[in-house]
Coordinates of N, CA and C and ligand atoms in Angstrom, one line a residue:
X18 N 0.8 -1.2 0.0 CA 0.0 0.0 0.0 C 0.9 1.3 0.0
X19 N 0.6 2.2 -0.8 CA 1.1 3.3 -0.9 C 1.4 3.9 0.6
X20 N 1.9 4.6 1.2 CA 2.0 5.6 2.3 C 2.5 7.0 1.6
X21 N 1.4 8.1 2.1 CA 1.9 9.4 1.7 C 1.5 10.2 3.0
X22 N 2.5 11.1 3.2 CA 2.4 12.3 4.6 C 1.7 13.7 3.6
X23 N 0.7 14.2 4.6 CA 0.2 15.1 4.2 C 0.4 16.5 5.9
X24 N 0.7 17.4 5.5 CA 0.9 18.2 6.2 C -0.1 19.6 6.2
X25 N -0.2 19.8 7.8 CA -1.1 21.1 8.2 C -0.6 22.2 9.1
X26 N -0.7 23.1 8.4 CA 0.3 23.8 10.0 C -1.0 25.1 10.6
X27 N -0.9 25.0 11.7 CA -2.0 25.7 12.3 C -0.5 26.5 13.0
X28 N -1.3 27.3 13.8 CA -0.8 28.8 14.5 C -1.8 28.9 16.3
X29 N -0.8 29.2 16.7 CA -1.6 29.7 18.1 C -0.2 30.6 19.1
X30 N -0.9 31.8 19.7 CA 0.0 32.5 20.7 C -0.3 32.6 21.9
X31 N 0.8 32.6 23.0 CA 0.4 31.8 24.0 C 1.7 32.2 24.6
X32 N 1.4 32.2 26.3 CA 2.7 33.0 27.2 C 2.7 31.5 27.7
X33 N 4.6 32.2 28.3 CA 4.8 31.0 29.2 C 6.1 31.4 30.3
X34 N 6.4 30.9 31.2 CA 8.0 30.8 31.9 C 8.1 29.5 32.2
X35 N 10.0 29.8 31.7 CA 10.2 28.5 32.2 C 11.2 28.4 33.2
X36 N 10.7 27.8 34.7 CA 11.4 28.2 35.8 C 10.7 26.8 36.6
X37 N 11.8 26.5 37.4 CA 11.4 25.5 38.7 C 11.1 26.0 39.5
X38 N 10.3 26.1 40.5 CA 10.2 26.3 42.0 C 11.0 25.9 42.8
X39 N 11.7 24.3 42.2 CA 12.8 24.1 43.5 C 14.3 24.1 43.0
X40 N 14.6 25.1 42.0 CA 15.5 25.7 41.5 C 15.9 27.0 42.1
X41 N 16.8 27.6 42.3 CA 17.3 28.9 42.9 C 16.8 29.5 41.2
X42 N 17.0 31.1 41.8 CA 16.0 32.1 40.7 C 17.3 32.3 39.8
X43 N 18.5 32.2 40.5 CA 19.6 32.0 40.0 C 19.9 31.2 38.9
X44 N 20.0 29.8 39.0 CA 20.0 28.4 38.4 C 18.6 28.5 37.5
X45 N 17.8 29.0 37.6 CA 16.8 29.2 36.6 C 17.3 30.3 35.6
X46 N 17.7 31.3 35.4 CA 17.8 32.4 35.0 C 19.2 31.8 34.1
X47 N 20.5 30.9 34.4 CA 21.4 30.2 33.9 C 20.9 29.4 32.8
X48 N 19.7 28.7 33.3 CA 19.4 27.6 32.6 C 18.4 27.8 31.2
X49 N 17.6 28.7 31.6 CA 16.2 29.3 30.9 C 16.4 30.4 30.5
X50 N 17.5 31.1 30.8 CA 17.8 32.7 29.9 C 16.3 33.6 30.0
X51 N 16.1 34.2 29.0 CA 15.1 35.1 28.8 C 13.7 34.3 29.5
X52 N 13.5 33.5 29.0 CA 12.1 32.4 28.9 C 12.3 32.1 30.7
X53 N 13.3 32.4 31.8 CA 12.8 32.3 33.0 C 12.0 33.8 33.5
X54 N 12.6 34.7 32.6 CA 11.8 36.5 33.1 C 10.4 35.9 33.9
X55 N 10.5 36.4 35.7 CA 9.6 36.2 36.4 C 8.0 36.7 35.5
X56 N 7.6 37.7 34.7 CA 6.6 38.5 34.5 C 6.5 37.7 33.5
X57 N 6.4 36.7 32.9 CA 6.1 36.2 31.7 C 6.5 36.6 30.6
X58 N 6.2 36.0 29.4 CA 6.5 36.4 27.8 C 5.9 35.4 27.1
X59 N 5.5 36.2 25.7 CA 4.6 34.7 25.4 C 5.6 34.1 23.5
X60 N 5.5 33.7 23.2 CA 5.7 33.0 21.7 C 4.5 32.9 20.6
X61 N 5.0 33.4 19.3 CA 4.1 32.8 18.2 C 4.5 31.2 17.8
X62 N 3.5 30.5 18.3 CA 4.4 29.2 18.0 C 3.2 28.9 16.4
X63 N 4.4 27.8 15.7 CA 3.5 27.3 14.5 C 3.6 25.9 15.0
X64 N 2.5 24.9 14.6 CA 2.7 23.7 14.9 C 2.7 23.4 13.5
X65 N 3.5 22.3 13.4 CA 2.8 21.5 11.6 C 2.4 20.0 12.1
X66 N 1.6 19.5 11.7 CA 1.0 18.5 12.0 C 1.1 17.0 10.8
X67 N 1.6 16.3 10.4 CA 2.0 15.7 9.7 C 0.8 14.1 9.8
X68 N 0.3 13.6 8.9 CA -0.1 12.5 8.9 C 0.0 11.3 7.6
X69 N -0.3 10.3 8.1 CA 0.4 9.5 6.7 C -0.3 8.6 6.7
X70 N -0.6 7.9 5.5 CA -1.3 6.8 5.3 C -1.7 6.4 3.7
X71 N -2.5 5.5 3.3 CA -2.8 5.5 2.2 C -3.6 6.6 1.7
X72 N -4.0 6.6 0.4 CA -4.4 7.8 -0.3 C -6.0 7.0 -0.6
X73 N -7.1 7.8 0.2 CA -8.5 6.8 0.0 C -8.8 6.8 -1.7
X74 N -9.5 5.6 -2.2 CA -9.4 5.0 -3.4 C -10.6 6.2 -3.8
X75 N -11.7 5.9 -3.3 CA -12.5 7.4 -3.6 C -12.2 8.8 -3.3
X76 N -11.8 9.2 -2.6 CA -11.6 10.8 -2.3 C -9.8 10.9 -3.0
X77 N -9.1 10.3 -2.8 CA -7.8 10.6 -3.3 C -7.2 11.2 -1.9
X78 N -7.4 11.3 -0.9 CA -7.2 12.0 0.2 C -6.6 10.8 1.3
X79 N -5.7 11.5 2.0 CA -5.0 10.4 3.2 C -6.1 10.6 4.5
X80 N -6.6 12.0 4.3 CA -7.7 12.8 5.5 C -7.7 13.8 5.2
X81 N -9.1 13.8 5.0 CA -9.4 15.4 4.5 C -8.9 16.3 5.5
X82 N -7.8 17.3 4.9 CA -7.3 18.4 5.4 C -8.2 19.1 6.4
X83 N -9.5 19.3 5.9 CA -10.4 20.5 6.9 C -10.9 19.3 7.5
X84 N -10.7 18.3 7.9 CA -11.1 17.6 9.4 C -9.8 17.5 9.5
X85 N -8.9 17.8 9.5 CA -7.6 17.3 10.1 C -7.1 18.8 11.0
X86 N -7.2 19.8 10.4 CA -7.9 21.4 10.6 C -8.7 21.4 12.0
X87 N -10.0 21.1 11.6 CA -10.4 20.9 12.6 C -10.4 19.9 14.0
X88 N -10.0 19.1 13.8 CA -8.9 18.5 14.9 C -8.3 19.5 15.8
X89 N -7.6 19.7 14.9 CA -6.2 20.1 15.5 C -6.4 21.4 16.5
X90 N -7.9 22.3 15.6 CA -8.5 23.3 16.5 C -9.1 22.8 18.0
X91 N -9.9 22.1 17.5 CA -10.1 21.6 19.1 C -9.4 21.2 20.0
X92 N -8.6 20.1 19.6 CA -7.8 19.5 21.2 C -6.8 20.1 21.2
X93 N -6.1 20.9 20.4 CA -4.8 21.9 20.8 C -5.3 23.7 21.0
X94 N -5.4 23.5 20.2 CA -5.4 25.3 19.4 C -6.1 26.2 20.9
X95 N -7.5 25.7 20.7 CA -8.7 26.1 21.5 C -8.5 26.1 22.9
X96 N -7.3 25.5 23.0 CA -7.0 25.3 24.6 C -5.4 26.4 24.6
X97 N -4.9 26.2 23.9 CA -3.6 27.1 23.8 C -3.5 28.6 23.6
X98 N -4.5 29.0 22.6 CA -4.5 30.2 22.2 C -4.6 31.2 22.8
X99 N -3.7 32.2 22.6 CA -3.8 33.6 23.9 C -4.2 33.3 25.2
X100 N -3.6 32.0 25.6 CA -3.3 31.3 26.7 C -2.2 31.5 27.9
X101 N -2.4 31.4 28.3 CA -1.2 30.9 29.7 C -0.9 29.8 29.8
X102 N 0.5 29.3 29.4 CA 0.8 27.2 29.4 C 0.8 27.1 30.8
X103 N 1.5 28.2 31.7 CA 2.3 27.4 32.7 C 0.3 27.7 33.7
X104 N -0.4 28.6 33.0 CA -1.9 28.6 34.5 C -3.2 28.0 33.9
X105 N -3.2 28.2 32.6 CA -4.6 28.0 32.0 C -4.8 26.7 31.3
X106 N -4.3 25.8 31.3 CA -4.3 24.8 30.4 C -4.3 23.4 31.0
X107 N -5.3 22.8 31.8 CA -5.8 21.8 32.5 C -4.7 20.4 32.2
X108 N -4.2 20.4 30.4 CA -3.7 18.8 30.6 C -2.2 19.6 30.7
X109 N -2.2 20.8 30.7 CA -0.4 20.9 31.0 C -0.3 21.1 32.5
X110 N -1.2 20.5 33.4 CA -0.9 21.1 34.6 C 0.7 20.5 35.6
X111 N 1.3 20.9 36.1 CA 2.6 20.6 36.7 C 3.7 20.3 35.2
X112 N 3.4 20.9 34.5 CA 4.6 20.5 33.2 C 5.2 21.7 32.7
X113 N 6.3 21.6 32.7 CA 7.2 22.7 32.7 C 7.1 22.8 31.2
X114 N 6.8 23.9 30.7 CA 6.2 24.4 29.2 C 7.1 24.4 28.3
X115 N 8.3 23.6 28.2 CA 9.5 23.4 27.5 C 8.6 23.4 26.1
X116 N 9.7 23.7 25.0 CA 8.8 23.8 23.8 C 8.7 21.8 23.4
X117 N 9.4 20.9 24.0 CA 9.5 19.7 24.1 C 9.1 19.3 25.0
X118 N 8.4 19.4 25.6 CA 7.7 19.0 26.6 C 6.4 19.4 26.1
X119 N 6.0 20.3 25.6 CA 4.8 20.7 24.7 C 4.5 19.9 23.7
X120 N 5.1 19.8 22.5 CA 5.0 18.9 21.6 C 4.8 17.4 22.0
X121 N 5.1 16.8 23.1 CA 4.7 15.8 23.4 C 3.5 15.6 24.3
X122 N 3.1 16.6 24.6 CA 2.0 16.5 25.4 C 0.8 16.9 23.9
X123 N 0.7 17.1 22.8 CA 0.3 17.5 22.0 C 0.0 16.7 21.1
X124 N 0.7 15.6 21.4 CA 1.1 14.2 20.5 C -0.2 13.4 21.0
X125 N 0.2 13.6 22.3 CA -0.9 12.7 23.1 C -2.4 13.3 22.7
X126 N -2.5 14.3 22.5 CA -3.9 14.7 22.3 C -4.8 14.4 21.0
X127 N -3.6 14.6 19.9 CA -4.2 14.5 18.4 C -4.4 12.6 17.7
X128 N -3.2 12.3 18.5 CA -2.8 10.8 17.8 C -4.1 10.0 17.9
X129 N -5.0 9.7 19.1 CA -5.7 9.4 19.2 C -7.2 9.2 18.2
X130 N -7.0 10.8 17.7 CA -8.1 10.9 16.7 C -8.3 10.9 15.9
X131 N -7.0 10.8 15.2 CA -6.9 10.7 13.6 C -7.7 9.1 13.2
X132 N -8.3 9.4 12.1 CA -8.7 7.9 11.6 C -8.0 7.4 10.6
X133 N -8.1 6.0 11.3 CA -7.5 4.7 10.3 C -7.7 4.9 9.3
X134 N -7.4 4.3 8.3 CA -6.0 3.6 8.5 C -4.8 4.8 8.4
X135 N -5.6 6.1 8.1 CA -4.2 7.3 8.5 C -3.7 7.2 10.3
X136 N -2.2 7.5 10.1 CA -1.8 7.5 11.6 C -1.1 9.4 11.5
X137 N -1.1 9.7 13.0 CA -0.6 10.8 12.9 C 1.3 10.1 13.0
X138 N 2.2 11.1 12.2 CA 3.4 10.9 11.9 C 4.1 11.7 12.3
X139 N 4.3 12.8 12.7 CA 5.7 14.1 12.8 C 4.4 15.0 13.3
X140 N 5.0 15.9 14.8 CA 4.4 16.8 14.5 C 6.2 17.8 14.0
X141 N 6.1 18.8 14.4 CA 7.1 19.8 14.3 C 6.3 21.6 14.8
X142 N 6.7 21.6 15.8 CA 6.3 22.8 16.6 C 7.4 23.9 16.9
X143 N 7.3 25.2 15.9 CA 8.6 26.1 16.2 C 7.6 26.9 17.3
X144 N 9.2 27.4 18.3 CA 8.5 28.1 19.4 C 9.2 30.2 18.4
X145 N 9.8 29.9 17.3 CA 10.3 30.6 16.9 C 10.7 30.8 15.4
X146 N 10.9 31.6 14.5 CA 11.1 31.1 12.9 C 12.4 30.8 13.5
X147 N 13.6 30.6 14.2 CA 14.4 29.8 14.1 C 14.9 28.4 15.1
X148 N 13.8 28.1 15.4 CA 13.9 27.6 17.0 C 12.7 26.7 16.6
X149 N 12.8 25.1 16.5 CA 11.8 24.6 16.3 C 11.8 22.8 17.0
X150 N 11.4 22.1 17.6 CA 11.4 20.4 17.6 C 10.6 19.7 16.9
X151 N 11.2 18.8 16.9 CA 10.1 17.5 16.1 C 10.0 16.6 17.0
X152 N 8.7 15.7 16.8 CA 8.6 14.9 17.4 C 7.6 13.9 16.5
X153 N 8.0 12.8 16.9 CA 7.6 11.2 16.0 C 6.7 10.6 16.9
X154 N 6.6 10.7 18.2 CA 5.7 9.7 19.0 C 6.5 8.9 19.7
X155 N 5.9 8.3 20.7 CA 6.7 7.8 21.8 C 7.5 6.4 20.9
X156 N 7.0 5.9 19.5 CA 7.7 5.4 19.4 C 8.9 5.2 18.3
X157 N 9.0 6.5 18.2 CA 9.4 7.4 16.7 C 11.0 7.6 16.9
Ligands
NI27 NI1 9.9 31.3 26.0

């Protein structure tokens, strides 16, 4: 069977710090540079969302892009957008808003919903145009 990746990239802005509590403000400030600033700062992050599978024999489609769209709005976007990671966002509670630590908690949300026989494949989340991770899934 053919496998083809089809890609979406959505957008959402959203504050964060990244600092331990049982870190000195010091050792935070070493570690996290800018991104510890006690008063917050937020990022334009892009996500791209990658999925792969066969190409359906009637639609020609791996998953229609505007449900894949809409996905992505609901269990990420709609929770993230002009958000607070480290106060408003119920499944990031105690998780330190690393831009990798994000992307995998993001994995967990979408992978689930995609339909067979498409799987989700790569996301890739810049917290920056030069500053970006990927991620495959826990078993990627
Ligand atoms: Ni930051």
């Amino acid at each position: 069977m053919p496998n083809v990746k089809i890609t979406r990239r959505l957008h959402f802005s959203a504050a964060h710090r990244l600092a331990r509590p049982d870190w000195s403000e010091a050792r935070n400030q070493r570690t996290f540079g800018d991104c510890a600033n006690p008063n917050w700062h937020g990022h334009n992050y892009e996500l791209d969302v990658t999925v792969s599978g066969p190409p359906d024999p009637g639609s020609g489609y791996v998953m229609d892009l505007k449900e894949l769209k809409a996905l992505v709005e609901r269990e990420v976007v709609a929770d993230l957008d002009h958000r607070n990671l480290n106060l408003d966002v119920p499944w990031l509670e105690g998780v330190l808003p690393s831009t990798e630590n994000l992307v995998m908690r993001i994995w967990d949300r979408l992978a689930p919903h995609v339909p067979p026989p498409a799987a989700l494949d790569k996301l890739v989340l810049w917290e920056t145009p030069r500053h970006w991770v990927e991620y495959s899934g826990p078993d990627g």
